[in-house]
Coordinates of C-alpha atoms and ligand atoms in Angstrom, one line a residue:
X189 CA 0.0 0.0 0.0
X190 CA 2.8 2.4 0.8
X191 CA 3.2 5.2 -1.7
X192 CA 0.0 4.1 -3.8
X193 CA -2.6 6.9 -3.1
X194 CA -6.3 7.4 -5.1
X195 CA -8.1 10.5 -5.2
X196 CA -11.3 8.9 -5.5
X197 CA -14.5 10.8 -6.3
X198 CA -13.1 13.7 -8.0
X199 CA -15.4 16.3 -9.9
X200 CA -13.7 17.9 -12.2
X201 CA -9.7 16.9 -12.7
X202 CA -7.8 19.3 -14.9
X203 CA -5.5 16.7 -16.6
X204 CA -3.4 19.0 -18.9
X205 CA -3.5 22.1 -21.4
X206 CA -7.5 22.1 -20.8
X207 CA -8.1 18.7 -20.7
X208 CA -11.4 17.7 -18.4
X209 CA -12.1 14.4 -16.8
X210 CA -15.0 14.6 -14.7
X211 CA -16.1 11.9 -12.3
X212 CA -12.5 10.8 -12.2
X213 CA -9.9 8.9 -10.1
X214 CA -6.2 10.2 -9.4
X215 CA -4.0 7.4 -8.9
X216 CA -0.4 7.7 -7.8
X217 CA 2.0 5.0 -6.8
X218 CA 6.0 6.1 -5.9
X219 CA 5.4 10.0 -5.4
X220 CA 4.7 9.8 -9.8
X221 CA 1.2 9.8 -11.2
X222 CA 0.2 6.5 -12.7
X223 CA -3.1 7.4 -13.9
X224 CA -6.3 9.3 -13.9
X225 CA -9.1 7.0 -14.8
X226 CA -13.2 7.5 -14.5
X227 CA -14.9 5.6 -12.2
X228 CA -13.4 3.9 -8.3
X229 CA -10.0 2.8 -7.8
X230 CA -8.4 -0.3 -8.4
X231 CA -7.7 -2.2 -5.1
X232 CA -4.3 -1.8 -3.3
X233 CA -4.1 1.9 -3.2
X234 CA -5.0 4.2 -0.2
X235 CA -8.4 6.3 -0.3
X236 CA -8.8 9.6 -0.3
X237 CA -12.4 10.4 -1.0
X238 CA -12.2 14.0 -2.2
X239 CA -16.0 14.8 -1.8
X240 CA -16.5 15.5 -5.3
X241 CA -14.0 18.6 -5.6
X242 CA -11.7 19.7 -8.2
X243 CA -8.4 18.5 -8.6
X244 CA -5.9 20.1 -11.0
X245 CA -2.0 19.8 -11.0
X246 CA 0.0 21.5 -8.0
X247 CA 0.7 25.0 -9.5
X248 CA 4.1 25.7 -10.5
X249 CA 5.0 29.8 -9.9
X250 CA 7.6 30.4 -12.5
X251 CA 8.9 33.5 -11.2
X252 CA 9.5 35.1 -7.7
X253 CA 12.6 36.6 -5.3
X254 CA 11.0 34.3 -2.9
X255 CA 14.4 34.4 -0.8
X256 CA 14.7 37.6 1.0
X257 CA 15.3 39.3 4.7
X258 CA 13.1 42.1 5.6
X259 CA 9.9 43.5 4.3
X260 CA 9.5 47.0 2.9
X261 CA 6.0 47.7 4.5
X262 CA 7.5 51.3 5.2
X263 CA 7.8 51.7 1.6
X264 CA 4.4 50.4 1.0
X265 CA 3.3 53.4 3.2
X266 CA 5.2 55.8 1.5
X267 CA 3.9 55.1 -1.6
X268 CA 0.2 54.8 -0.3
X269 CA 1.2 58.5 0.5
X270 CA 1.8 59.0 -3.1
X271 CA 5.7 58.2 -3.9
X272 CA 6.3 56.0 -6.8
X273 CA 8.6 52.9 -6.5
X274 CA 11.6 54.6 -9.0
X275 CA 11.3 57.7 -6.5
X276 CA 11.8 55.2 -3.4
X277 CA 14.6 53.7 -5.3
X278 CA 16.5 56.8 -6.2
X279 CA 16.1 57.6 -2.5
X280 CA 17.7 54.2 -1.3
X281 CA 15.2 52.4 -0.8
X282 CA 14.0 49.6 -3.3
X283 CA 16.0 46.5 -4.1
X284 CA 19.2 48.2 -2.4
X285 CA 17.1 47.9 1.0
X286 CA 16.5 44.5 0.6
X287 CA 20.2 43.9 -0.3
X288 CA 21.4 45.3 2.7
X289 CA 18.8 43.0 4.7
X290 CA 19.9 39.9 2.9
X291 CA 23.9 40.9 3.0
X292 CA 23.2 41.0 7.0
X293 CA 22.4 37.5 7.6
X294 CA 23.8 34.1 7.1
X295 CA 22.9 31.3 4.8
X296 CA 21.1 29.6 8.1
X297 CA 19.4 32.8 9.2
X298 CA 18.2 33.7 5.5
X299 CA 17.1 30.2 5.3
X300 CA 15.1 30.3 8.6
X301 CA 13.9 33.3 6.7
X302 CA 13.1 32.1 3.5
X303 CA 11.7 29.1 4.7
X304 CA 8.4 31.3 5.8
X305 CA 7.8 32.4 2.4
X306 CA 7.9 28.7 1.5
X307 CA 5.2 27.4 4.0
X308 CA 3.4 30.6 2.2
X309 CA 3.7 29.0 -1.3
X310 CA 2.8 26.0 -0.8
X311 CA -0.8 26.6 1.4
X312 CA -1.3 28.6 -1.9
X313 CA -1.4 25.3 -3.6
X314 CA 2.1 26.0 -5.1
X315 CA 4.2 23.0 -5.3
X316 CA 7.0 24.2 -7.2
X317 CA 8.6 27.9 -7.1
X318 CA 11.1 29.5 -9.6
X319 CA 13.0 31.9 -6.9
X320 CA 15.8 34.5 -8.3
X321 CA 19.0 35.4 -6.6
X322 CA 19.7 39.3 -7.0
X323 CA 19.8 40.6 -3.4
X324 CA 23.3 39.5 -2.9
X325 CA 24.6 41.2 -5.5
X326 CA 27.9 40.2 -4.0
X327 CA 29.7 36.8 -5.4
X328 CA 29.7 35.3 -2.1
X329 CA 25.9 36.8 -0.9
X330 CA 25.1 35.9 -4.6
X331 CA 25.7 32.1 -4.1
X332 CA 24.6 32.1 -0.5
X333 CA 20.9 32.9 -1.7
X334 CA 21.2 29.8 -4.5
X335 CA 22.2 28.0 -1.9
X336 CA 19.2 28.6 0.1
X337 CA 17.1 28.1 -2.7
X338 CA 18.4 24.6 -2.8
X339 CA 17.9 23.9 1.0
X340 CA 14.4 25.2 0.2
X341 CA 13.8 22.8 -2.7
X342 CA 15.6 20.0 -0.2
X343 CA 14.3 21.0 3.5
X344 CA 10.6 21.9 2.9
X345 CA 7.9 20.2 0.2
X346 CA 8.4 23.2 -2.0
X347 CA 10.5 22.2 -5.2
X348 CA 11.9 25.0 -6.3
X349 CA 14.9 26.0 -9.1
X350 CA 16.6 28.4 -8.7
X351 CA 17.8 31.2 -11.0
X352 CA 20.8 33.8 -11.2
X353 CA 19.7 37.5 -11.0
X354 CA 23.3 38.8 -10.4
X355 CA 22.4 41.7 -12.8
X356 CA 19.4 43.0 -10.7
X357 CA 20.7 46.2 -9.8
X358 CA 24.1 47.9 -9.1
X359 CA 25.1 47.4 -5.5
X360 CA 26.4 50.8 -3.8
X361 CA 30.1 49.8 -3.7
X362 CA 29.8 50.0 -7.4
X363 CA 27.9 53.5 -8.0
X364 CA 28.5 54.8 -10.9
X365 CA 30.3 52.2 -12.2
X366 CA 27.7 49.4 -13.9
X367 CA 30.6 48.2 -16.3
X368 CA 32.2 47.0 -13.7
X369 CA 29.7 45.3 -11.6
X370 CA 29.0 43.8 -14.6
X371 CA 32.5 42.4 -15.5
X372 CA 32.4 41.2 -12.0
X373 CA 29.2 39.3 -13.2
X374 CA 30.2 37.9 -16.3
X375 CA 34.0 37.3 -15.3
X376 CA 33.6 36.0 -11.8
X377 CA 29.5 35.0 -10.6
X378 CA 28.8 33.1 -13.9
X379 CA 31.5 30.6 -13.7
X380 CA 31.0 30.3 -10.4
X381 CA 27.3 29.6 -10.7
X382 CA 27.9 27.4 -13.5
X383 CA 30.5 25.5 -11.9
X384 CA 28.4 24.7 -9.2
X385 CA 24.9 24.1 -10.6
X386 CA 22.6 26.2 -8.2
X387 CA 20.9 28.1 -10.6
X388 CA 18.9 26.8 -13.8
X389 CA 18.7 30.0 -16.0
X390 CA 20.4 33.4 -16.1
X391 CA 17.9 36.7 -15.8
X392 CA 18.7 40.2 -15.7
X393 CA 16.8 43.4 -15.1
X394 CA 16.5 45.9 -18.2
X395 CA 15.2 49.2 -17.1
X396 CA 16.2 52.7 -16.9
X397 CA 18.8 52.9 -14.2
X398 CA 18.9 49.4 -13.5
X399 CA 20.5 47.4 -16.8
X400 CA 20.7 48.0 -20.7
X401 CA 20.6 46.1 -24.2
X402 CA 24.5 45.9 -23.7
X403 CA 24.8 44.4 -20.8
X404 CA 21.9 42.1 -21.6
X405 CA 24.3 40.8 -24.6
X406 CA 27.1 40.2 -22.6
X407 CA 25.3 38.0 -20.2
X408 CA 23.8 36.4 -23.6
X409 CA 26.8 36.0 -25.1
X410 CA 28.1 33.7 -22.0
X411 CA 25.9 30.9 -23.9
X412 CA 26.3 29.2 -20.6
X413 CA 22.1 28.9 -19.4
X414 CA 19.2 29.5 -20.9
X415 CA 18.5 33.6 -20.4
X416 CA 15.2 34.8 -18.9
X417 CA 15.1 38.9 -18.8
X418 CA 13.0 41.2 -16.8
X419 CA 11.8 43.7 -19.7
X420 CA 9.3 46.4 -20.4
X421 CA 8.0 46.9 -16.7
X422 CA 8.3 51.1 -17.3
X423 CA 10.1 51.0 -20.5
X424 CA 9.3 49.7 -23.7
X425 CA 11.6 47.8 -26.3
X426 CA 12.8 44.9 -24.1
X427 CA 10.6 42.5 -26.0
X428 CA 12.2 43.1 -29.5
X429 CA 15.7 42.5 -27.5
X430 CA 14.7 39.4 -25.6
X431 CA 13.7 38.5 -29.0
X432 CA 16.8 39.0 -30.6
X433 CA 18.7 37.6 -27.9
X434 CA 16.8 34.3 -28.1
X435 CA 15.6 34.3 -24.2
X436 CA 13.7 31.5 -23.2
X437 CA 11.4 33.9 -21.5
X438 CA 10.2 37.4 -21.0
X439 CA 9.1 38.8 -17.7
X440 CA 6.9 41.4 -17.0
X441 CA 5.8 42.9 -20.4
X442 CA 3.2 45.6 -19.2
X443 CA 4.7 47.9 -21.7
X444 CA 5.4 45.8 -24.6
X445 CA 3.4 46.4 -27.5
X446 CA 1.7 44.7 -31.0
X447 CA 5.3 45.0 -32.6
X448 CA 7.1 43.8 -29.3
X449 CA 4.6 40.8 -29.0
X450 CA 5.3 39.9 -32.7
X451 CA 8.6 39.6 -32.3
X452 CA 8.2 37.4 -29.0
X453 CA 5.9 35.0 -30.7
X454 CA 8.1 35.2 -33.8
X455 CA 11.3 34.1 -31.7
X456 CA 9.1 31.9 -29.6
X457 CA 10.0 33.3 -26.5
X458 CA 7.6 32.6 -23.4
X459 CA 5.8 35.6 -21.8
X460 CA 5.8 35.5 -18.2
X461 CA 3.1 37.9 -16.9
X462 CA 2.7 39.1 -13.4
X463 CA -0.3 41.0 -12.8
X464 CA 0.3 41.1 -9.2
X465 CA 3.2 43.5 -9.6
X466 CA 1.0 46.2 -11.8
X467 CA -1.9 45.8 -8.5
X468 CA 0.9 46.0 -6.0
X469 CA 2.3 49.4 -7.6
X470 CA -1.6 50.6 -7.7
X471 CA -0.4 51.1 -11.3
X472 CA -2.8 50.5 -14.6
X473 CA -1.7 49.0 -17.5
X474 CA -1.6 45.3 -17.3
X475 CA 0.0 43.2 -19.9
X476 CA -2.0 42.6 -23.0
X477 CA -2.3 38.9 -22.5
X478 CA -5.4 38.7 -25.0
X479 CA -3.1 40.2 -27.7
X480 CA -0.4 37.3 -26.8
X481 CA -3.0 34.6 -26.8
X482 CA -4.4 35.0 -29.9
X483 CA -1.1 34.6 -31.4
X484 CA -1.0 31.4 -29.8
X485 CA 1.8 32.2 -27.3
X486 CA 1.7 29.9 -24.2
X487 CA 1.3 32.7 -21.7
X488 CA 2.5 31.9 -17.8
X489 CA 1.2 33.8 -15.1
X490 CA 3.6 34.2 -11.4
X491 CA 3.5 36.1 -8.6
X492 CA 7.0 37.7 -9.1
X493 CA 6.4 37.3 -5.3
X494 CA 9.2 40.0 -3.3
X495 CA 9.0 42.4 -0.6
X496 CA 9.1 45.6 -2.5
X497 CA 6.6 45.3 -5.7
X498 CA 4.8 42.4 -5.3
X499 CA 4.4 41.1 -1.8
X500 CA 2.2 38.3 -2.6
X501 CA 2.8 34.2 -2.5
X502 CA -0.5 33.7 -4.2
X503 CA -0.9 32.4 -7.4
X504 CA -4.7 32.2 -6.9
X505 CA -4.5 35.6 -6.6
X506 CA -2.8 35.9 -10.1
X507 CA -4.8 33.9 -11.4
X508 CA -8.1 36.6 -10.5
X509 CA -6.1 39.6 -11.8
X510 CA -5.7 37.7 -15.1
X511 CA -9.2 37.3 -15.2
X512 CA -10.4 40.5 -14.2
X513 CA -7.8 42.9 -15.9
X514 CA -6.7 41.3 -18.4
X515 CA -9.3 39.1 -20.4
X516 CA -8.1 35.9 -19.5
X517 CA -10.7 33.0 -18.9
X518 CA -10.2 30.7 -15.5
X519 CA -9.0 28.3 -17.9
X520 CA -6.6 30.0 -19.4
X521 CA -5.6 31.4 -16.2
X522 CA -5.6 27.8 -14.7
X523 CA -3.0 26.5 -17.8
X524 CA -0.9 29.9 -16.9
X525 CA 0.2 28.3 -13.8
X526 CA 0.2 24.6 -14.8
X527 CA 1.3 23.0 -18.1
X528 CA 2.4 26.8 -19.9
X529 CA 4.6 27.7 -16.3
X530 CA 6.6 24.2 -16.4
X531 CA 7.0 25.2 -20.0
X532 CA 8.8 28.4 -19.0
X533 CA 11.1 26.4 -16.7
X534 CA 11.9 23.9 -19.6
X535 CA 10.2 21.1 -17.6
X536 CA 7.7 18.3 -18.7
X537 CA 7.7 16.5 -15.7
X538 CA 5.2 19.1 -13.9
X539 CA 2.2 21.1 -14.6
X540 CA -0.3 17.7 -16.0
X541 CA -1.7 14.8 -14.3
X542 CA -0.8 12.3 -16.9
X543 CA 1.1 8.8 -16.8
X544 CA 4.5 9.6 -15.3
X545 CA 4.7 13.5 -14.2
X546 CA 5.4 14.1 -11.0
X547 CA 2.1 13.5 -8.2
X548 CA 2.1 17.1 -7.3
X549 CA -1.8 18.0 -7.3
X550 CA -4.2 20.6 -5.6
X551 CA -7.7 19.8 -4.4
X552 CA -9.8 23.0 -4.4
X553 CA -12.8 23.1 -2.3
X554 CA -15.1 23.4 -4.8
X555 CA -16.9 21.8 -7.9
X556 CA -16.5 23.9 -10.7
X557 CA -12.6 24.7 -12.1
X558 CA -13.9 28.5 -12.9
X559 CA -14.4 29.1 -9.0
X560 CA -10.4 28.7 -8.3
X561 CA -10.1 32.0 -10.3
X562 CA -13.7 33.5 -9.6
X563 CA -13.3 33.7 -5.6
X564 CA -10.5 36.2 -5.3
X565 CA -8.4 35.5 -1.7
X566 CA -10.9 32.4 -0.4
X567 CA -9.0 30.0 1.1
X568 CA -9.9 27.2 -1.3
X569 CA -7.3 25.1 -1.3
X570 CA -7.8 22.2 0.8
X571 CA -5.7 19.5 0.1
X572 CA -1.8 19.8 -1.7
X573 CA -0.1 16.6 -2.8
X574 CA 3.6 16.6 -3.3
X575 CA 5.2 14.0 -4.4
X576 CA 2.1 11.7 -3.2
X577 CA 1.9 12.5 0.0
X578 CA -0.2 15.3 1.7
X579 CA 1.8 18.2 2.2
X580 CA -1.1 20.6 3.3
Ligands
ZN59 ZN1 10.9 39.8 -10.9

């Protein structure tokens, strides 16, 4: 019996990319899916009766700076008092704060930390996180947040892979001098991170006062991970250079527009949207996800969860603000943070319930797939599996 688990009495079971079984069975045997069949389970597996609720893979966030010290609830008041988040930055505040916070602690102390924002995830119904470096911004504070990324991934039921966000910003010792942060990038943290595998893909921040095309092409030309790139957030014309640059995704994209999508869709890089940031900022303009859909781009939705523009660990959440400001259906939504996110982390092992994948998988307290999205903050998840076992 050990490790065989049936989710018996399912209503609806999103199985992958929009597929519906209804009335279904979840079977999994040695922490993989074996199958999802209609009707009871086979003997010599452990019941779970799930009361008729819906079932859908665990929910994969693809992109979040879930490892961090601190929180920046002053700076949330500041700008409820009308400061905007380039103003807080310019001031000291901003990602620099959070470097300071993180550069203060210990891999055990930022891991005690970090471990928090875990737990977080993962009664969100996320069961595996993308989390950046970039608040070390130092080699060794660099490779002491991948490392806790690892523990995380190791120490809690949270998978998670991690990514290096060296180029996040300019840390104070090297004002004024981004050329040389950068060589110390390129020259020294690359290897480094290569060398010791902690981090999956490279990502950098392109924005006024942050990073530019140049620097983007160095990193690029490294050819030593796949590249992921923060663009168009306040700026426009990332997109046509993630394009260029062959990224295997494009954050952000609230600015991008019909020519920038083209591009994307031409180069078949993967949008990663993150409406929580634009409702964090109280800014407006949301992505135009409806524009990216109807060229048939497999559009991921995250929480780009951090504690300066987008305090949230809730893909739910996300998955609401796609719905509501930006056109998305619940389905669509629901395949943003399933099947299209484990594309964006070049992993087919995640993100379906079908022969094989991993036996990740959410049980929503409710009947009808819509309601995950349509309830905006209920606490609907009511069961996680990881790896076959209950986690939550
Ligand atoms: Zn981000």
């Amino acid at each position: 019996m050990s490790g065989r688990v049936a989710l018996t009495n399912c209503g609806e079971v999103l199985t992958n990319a929009g597929d519906v079984l209804h009335g279904g069975t979840v079977l999994f045997s040695s922490g993989r899916v074996v199958d999802v069949i209609v009707g009871p389970s086979p003997s010599g597996f452990e019941s779970v009766d799930v009361g008729g609720r819906v079932v859908t893979p665990g929910l994969i966030d693809a992109h979040t700076h879930a490892v961090y010290a601190g929180s920046r609830a002053n700076e949330y008041e500041m700008r409820a008092k009308g400061a905007t988040y380039q103003e807080i930055a310019a001031g000291g505040g901003g990602i620099l704060s959070t470097v300071r916070a993180v550069r203060e602690l210990d891999g055990e102390q930022l891991f005690a930390e970090s471990r928090k924002h875990a737990e977080w995830m993962l009664k969100c119904g996320t069961t595996t996180a993308e989390i950046k470096s970039g608040y070390g911004l130092a080699t060794l504070h660099e490779l002491k947040m991948l490392d806790v990324v690892r523990r995380i991934g190791e120490e809690t039921a949270l998978d998670t892979v991690g990514t290096f966000l060296g180029a996040h910003a300019v840390p104070p010792e090297f004002a004024g001098d981004r050329k040389g942060y950068m060589d110390l990038v390129v020259d020294e943290m690359v290897p480094l991170v290569v060398s010791t595998g902690v981090a999956s893909a490279f990502d950098i921040f392109v924005e006024e006062g942050y990073f530019d095309a140049d620097d983007a092409r160095r990193l690029a030309e490294t050819l030593a991970l796949p590249l992921r790139m923060h663009v168009d957030q306040f700026s426009s014309g990332g997109a046509q250079l993630a394009s260029e640059l062959g990224a295997a995704t494009a954050d952000h994209l609230e600015q991008t527009g019909p020519e920038g999508i083209e591009a994307l869709a031409d180069a078949r890089v993967v949008p990663v949207l993150l409406p929580a940031s634009v409702f964090c900022l109280g800014q407006k303009k949301y992505p135009d996800a409806r524009r990216m859909l109807d060229f048939g781009m497999p559009v991921v939705l995250a929480t780009d969860f951090n504690p300066g523009s987008s305090p949230t660990p809730s893909l739910p959440l996300v998955m609401s603000l796609a719905c509501t400001q930006m056109g998305m259906t619940p389905m669509e939504a629901l395949c943003g943070c399933t099947v299209n996110a484990a594309k964006a982390l070049g992993r087919g092992d995640i993100g379906v319930l079908a022969p094989g994948a991993k036996a990740d998988a959410v049980v929503w307290d409710t009947d009808d797939l819509s309601e995950v999205s349509y309830y905006v903050s209920a606490p609907l998840v009511w069961a996680v599996f990881k790896d076959g076992e209950r986690a939550v």
